[in-house]
Short mmCIF file of C-alpha atoms in Angstrom, two decimals:
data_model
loop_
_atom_site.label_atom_id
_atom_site.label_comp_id
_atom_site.label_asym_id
_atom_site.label_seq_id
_atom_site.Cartn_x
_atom_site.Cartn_y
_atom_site.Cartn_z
CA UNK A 1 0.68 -5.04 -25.97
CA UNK A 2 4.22 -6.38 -26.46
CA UNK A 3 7.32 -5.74 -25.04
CA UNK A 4 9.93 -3.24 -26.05
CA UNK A 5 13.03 -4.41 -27.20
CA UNK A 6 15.22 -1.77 -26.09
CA UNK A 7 18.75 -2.91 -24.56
CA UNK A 8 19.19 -2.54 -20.80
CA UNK A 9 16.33 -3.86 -19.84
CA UNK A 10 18.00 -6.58 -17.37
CA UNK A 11 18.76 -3.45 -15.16
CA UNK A 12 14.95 -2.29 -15.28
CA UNK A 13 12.81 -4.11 -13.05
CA UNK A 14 15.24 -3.07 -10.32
CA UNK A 15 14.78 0.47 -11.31
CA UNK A 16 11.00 0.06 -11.19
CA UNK A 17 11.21 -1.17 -8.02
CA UNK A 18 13.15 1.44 -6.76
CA UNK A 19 10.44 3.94 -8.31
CA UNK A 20 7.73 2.37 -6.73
CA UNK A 21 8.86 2.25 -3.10
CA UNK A 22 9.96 5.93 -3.65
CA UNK A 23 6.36 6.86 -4.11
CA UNK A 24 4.42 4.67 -1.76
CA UNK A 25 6.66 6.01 0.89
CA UNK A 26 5.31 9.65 0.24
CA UNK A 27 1.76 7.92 1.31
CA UNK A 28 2.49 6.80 4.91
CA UNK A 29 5.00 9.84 5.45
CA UNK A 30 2.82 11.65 7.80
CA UNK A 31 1.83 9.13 9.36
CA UNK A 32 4.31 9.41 12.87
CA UNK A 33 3.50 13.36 12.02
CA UNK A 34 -0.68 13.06 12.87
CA UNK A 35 -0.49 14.07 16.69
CA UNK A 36 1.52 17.46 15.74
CA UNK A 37 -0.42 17.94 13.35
CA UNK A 38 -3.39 17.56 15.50
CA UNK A 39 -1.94 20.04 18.76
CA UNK A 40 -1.57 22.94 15.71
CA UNK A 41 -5.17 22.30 13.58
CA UNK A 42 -6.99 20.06 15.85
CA UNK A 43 -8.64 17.38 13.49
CA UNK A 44 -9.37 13.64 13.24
CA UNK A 45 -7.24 10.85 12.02
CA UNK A 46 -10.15 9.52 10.71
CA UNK A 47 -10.90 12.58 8.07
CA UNK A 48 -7.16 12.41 6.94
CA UNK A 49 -7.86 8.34 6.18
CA UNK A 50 -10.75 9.20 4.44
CA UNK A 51 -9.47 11.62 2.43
CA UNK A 52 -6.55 9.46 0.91
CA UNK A 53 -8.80 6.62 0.39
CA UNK A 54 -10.83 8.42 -1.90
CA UNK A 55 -8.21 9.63 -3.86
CA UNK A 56 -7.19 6.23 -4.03
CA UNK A 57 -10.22 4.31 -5.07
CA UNK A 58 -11.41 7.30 -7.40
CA UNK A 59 -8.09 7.16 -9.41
CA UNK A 60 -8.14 3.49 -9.30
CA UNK A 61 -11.46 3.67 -10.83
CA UNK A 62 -10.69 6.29 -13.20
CA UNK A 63 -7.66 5.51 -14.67
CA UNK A 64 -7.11 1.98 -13.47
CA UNK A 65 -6.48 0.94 -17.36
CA UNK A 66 -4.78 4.31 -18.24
CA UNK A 67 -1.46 2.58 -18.49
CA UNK A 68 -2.53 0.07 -20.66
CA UNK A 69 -3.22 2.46 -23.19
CA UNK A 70 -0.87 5.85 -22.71
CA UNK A 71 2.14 3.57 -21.65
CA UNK A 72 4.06 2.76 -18.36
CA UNK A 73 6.15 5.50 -18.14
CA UNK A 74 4.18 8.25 -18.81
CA UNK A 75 1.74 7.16 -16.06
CA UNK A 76 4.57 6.42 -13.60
CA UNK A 77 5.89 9.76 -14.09
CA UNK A 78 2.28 11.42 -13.48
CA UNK A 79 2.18 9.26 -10.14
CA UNK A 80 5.35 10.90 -9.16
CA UNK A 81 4.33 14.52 -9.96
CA UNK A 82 1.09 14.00 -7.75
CA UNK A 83 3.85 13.25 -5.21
CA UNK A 84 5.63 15.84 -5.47
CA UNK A 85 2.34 18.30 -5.21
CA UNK A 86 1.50 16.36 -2.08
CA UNK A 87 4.58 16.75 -0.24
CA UNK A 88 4.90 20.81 -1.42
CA UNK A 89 0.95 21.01 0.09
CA UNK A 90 2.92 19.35 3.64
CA UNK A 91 5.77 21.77 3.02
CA UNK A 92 4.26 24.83 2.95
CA UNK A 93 1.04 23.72 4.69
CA UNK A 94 -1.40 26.42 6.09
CA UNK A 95 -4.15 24.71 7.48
CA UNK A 96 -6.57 21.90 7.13
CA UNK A 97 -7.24 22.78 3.37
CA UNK A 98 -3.85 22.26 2.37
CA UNK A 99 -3.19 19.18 4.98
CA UNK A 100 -6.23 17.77 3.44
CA UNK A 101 -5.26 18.31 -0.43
CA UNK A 102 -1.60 16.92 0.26
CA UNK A 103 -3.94 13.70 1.18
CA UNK A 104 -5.67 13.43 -1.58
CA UNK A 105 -2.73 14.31 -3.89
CA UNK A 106 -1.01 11.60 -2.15
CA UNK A 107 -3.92 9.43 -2.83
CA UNK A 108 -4.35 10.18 -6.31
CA UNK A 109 -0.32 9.42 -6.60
CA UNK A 110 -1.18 5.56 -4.73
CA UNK A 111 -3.78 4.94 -7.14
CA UNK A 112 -1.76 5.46 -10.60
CA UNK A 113 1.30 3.72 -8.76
CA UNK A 114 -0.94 0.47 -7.66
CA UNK A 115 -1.23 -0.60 -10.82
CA UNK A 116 1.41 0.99 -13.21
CA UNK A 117 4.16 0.55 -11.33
CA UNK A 118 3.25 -3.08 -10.47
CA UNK A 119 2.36 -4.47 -14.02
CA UNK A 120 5.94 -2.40 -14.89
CA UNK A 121 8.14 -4.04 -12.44
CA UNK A 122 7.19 -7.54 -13.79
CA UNK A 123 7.08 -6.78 -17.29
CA UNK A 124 10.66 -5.62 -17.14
CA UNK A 125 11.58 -8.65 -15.54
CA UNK A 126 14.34 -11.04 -18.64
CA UNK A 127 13.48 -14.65 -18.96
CA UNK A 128 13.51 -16.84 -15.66
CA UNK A 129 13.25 -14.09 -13.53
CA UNK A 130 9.41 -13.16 -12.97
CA UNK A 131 8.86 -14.60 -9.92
CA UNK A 132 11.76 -12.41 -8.48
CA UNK A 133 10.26 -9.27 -10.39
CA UNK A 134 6.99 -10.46 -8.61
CA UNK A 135 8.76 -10.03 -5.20
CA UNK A 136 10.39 -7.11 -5.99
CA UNK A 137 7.10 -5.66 -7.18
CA UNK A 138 5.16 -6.45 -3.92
CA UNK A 139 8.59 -5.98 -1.74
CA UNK A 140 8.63 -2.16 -2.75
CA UNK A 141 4.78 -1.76 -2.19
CA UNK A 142 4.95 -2.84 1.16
CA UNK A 143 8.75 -1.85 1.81
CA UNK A 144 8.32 1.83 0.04
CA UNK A 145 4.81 1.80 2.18
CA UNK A 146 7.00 0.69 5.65
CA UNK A 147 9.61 3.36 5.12
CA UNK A 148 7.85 6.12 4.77
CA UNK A 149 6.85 6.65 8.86
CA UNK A 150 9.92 5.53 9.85
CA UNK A 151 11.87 8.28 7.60
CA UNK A 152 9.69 10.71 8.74
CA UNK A 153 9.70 9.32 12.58
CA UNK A 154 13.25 9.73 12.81
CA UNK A 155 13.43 12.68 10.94
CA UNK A 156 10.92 14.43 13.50
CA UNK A 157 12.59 13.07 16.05
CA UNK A 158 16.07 13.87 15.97
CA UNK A 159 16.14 16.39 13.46
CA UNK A 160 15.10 19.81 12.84
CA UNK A 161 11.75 20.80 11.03
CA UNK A 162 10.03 18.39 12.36
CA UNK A 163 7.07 19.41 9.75
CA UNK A 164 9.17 19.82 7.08
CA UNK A 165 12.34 18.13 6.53
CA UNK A 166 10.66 14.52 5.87
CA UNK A 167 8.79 15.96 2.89
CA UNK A 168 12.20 17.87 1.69
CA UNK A 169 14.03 14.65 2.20
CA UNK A 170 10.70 13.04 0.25
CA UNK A 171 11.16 15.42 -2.85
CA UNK A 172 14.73 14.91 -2.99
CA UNK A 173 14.48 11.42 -3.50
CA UNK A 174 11.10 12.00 -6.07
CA UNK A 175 13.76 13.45 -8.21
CA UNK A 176 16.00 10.61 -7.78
CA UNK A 177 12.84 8.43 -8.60
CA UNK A 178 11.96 11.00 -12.17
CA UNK A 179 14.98 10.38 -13.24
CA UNK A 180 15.03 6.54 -13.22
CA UNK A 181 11.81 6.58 -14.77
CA UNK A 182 12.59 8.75 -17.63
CA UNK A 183 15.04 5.97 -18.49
CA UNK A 184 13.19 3.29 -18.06
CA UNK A 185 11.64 0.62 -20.80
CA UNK A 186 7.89 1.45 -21.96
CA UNK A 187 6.89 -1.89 -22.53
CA UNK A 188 3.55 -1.26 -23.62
CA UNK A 189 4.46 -0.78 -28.05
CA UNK A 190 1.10 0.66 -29.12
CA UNK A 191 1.35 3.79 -25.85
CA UNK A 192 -0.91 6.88 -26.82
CA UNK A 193 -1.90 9.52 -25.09
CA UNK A 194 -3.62 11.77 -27.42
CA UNK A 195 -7.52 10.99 -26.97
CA UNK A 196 -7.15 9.33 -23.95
CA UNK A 197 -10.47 9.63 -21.97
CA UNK A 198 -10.80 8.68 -18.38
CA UNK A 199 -13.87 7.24 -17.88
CA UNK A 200 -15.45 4.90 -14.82
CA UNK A 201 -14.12 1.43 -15.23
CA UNK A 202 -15.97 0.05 -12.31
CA UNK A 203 -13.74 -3.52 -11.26
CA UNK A 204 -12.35 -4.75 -14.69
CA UNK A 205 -11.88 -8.22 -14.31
CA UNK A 206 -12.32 -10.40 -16.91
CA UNK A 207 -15.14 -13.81 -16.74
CA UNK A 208 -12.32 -16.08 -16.98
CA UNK A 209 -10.67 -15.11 -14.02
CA UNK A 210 -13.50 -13.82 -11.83
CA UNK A 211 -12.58 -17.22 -8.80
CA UNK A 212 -9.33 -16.81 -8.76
CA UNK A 213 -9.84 -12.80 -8.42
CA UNK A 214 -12.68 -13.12 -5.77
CA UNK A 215 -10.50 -15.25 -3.37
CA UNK A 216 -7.77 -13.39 -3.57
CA UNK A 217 -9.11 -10.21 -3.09
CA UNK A 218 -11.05 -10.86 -0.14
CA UNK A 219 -7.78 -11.95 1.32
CA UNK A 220 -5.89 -8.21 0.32
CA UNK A 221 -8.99 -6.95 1.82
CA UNK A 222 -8.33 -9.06 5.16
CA UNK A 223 -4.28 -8.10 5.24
CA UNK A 224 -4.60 -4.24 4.44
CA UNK A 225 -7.18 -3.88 6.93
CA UNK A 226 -4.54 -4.65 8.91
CA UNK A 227 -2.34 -2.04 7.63
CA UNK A 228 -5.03 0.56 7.68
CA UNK A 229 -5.03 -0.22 11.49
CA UNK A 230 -1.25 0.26 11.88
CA UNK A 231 -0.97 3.58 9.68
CA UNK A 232 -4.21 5.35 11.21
CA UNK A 233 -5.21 3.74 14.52
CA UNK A 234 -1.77 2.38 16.62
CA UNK A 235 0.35 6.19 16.21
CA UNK A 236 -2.51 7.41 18.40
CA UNK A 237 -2.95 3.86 20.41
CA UNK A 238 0.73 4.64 21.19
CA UNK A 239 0.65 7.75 22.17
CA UNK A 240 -3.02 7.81 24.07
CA UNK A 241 -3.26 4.31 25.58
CA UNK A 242 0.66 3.53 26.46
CA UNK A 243 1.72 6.94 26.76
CA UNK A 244 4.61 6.71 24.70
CA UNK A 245 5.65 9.65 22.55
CA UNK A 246 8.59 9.43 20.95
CA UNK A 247 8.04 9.80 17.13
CA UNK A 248 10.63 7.71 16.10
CA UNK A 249 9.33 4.78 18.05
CA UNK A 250 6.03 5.38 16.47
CA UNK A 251 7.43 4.85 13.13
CA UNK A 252 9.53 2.14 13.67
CA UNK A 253 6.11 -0.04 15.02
CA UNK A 254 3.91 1.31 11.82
CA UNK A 255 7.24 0.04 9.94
CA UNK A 256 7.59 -3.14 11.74
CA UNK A 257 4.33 -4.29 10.37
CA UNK A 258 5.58 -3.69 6.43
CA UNK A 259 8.70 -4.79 7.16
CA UNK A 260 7.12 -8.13 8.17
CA UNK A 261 4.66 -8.37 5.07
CA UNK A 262 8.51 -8.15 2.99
CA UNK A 263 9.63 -11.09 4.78
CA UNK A 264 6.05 -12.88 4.26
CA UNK A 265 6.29 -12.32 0.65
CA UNK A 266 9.91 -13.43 0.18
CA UNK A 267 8.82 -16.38 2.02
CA UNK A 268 6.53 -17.35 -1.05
CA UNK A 269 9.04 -19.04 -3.02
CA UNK A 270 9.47 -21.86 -0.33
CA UNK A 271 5.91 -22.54 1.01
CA UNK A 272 5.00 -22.41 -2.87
CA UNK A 273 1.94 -20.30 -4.52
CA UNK A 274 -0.68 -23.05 -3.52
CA UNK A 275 -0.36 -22.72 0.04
CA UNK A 276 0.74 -18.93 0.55
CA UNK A 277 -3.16 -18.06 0.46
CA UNK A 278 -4.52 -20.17 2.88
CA UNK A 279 -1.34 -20.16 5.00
CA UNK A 280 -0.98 -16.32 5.07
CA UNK A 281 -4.74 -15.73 5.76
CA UNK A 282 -4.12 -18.50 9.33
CA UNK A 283 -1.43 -16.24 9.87
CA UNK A 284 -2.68 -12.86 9.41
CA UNK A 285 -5.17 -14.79 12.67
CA UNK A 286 -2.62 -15.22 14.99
CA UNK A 287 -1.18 -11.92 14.16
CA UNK A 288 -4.66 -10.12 14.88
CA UNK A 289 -5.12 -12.09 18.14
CA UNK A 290 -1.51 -10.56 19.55
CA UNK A 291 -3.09 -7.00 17.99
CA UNK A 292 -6.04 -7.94 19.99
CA UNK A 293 -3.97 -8.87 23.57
CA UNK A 294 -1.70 -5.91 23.22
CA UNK A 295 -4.96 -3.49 23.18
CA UNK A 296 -6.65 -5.66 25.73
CA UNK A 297 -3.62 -6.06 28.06
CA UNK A 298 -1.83 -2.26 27.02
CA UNK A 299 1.20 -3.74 26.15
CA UNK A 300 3.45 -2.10 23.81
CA UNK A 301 5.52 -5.63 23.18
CA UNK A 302 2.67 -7.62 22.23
CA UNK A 303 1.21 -4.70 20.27
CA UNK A 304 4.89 -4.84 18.21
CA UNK A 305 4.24 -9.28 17.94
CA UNK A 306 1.40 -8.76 16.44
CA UNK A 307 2.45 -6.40 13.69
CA UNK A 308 5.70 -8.94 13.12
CA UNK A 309 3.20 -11.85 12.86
CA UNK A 310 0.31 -10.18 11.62
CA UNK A 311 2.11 -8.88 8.88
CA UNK A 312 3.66 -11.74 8.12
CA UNK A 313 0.70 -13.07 7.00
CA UNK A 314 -0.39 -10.57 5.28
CA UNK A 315 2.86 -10.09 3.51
CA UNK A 316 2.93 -13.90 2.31
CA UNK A 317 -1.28 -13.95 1.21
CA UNK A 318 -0.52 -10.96 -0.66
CA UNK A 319 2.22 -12.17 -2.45
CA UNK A 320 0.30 -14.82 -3.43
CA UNK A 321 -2.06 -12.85 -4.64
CA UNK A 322 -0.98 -10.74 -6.74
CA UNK A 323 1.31 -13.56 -8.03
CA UNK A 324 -2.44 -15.75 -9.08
CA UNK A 325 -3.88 -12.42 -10.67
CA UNK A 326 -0.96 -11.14 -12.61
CA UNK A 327 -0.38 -14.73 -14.25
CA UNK A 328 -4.24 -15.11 -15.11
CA UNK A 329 -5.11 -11.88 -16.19
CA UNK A 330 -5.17 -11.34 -19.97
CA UNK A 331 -1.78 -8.93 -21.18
CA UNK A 332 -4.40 -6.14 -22.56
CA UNK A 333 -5.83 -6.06 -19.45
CA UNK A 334 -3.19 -6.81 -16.61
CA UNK A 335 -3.03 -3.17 -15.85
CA UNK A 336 -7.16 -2.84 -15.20
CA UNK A 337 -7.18 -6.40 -13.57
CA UNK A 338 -4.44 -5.43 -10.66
CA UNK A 339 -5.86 -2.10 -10.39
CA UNK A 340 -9.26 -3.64 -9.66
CA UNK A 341 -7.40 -5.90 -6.80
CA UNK A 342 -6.14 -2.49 -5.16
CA UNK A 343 -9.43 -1.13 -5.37
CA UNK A 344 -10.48 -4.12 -3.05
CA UNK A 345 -6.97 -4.12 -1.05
CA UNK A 346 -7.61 -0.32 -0.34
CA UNK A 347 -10.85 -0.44 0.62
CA UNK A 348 -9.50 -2.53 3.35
CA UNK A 349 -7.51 -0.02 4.46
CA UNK A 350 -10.10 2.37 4.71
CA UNK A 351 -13.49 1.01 5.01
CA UNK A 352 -12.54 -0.54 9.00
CA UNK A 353 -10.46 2.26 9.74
CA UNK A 354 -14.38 4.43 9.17
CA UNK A 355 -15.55 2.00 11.44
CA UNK A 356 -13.16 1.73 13.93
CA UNK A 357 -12.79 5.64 14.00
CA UNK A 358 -16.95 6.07 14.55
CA UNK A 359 -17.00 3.18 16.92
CA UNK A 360 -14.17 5.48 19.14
CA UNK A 361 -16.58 8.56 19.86
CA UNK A 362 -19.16 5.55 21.31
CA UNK A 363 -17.03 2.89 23.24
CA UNK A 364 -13.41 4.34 23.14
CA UNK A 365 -10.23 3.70 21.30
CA UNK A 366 -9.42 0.38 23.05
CA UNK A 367 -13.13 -1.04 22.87
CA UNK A 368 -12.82 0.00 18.88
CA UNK A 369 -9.94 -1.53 18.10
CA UNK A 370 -10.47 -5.00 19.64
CA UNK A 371 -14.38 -4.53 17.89
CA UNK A 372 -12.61 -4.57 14.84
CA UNK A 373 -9.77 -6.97 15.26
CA UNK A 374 -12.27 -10.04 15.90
CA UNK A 375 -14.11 -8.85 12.75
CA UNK A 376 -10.63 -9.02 10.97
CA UNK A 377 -10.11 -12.39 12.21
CA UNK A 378 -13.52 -13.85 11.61
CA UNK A 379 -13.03 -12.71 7.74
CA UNK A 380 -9.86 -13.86 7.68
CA UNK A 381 -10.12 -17.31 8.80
CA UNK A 382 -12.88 -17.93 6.54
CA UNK A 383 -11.14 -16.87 3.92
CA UNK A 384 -8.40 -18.98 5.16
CA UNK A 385 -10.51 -22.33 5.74
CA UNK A 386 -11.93 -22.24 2.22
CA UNK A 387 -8.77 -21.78 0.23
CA UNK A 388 -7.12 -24.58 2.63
CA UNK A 389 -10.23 -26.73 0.70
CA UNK A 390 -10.02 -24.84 -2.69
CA UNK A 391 -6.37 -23.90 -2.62
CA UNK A 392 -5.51 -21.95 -5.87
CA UNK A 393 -3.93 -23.87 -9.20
CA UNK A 394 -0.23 -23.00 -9.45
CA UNK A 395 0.45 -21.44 -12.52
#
């Protein structure tokens, strides 16, 4: 796999970038949207969660390498037609079929973007710039991720078609995003798509690189269990428990969690690869203690403190990360490698959200959700005291 040499590529990571927050939004759009959802159909957060999970750690596992084969763009451009089908199932939904096969659409569009887009962004990236296309790749995960409620918050709020303008505002800008990609570099020289088979991959990571990939991934695992929380639990926490419900507000606290993993990660560059592990992980503890108070204590600040310092952490382990995988990871198998790290990252997102959502019907949403913030914290400050011993080698 070798780069292309095609002009303009100084202006493509950007572009990528811009591609990949575009689609990750479409993931957490109806997120502020769940309790209307739920007077109309009557269903469970929980089944919704579950749902896009699978779609994302089936298509991880399915087609996890596909781009290192068919090419960048070509996958990218799939990713954003899954979108697209998603937010038409929203548009024009007509029951829990359709809400529930916009999910998994959405899902399947996650899992192609997790690793394409990321493995895209930094292989676009000229000469002395990869560790910015490394922030810019993880900054428009998290970022496109963030914006997505609080687009559709607003836009349910203040708006008209409260069910359907966020996904017409969505497509518009998919379009935007089709375009950019059709223009973008393939950097992978040997693409083909003819004979492609998707077959199981299971977690392609190769022997060389199997410590540095265990440590890191339990920390993803740690962070976006955290964000699984935010995007699934604290809408109805919000709405339930502090009786606030204003949609836009809802948003803006699901988005004030990513938009504090974007600062965490810029923060890498001065706290230095070797310590953003460990660091974020201690972190990512104090941020799930404030998660803990606020649910303990019903307090909408503290709730908002520890998203901002939870995700923080997570934001600056993450970065870290992906940063120690990407550089270690063979070129003909980058692709598989970070796809295998999402597979882990996402399963945080969904596998605690299960539990917390079966621990509800038994001890109640508040019980649940401090049950599962001290089992957050205990993982992550284990995680946390063993890479402060065995920090990672900067590469």
């Amino acid at each position: 796999m070798t780069r292309s040499p095609r002009s303009g590529k100084r202006l493509g990571y950007p572009a990528a970038a811009a591609v990949f927050a575009i689609g990750m939004a479409g993931t957490t759009l109806p997120t502020p949207l769940y309790g209307l959802y739920r007077e109309q159909l009557g269903f469970s957060e929980l089944m919704v969660t579950v749902v896009f999970a699978i779609g994302v750690i089936a298509t991880l596992l399915l087609a996890g390498n596909v781009s290192d084969e068919a090419g960048r763009r070509p996958v990218l451009l799939a990713a954003l037609g899954f979108s697209a089908a998603s937010a038409f199932c929203f548009l024009f939904e007509g029951g829990l079929p359709a809400l529930f096969a916009g999910r998994l659409l959405s899902g399947f569009a996650a899992g192609l973007l997790s690793g394409a887009a990321t493995v895209t962004v930094m292989e676009l990236a000229p000469p002395g710039r990869a560790a910015r296309a490394g922030l810019a790749a993880t900054a428009a995960n998290m970022g496109g991720l963030g914006c997505g409620p609080l687009l559709s918050g607003l836009l349910a709020e203040y708006a008209p078609w409260p069910l359907r303008l966020p996904f017409v505002a969505h497509l518009a800008l998919i379009a935007v995003a089709a375009v950019l990609t059709w223009f973008l570099p393939e950097t992978v020289a040997s693409a083909r798509v003819r004979g492609l088979r998707l077959r199981p991959q299971g977690l392609a990571v190769p022997p060389t690189m199997r410590g540095v990939f265990t440590t890191s991934a339990v920390a993803a695992f740690a962070g976006f269990s955290l964000l699984g929380l935010f995007t699934a639990v604290a809408p109805a926490f919000v709405a339930e428990t502090l009786d606030v419900h204003n949609l836009a507000l809802t948003g803006l606290v699901v988005f004030s969690v990513f938009l504090a993993s974007t600062a965490g990660q810029a923060l890498m560059g001065r706290v230095g690869e070797r310590r953003a592990l460990p660091g974020g992980c201690f972190v990512l503890v104090a941020g799930l203690v404030l998660v803990g108070a606020s649910l303990l204590f019903t307090s909408l600040p503290l709730l908002v403190t520890g998203a901002l310092c939870g995700g923080l952490g997570q934001g600056l382990a993450f970065r870290g990360a992906v940063a120690a995988i990407s550089a270690a990871a063979p070129p003909e198998h980058r692709a598989a490698t970070v796809s295998a790290f999402f597979v882990i990252a996402y399963l945080g997102i969904s596998l605690p959200v299960v539990g917390v959502g079966a621990l509800t019907l038994g001890i109640g949403l508040r019980n649940a959700g401090l049950t599962f913030s001290g089992c957050v914290l205990v993982l992550a400050l284990g995680v946390g005291l063993y890479l402060a011993r065995r920090p990672p080698e900067p590469r």
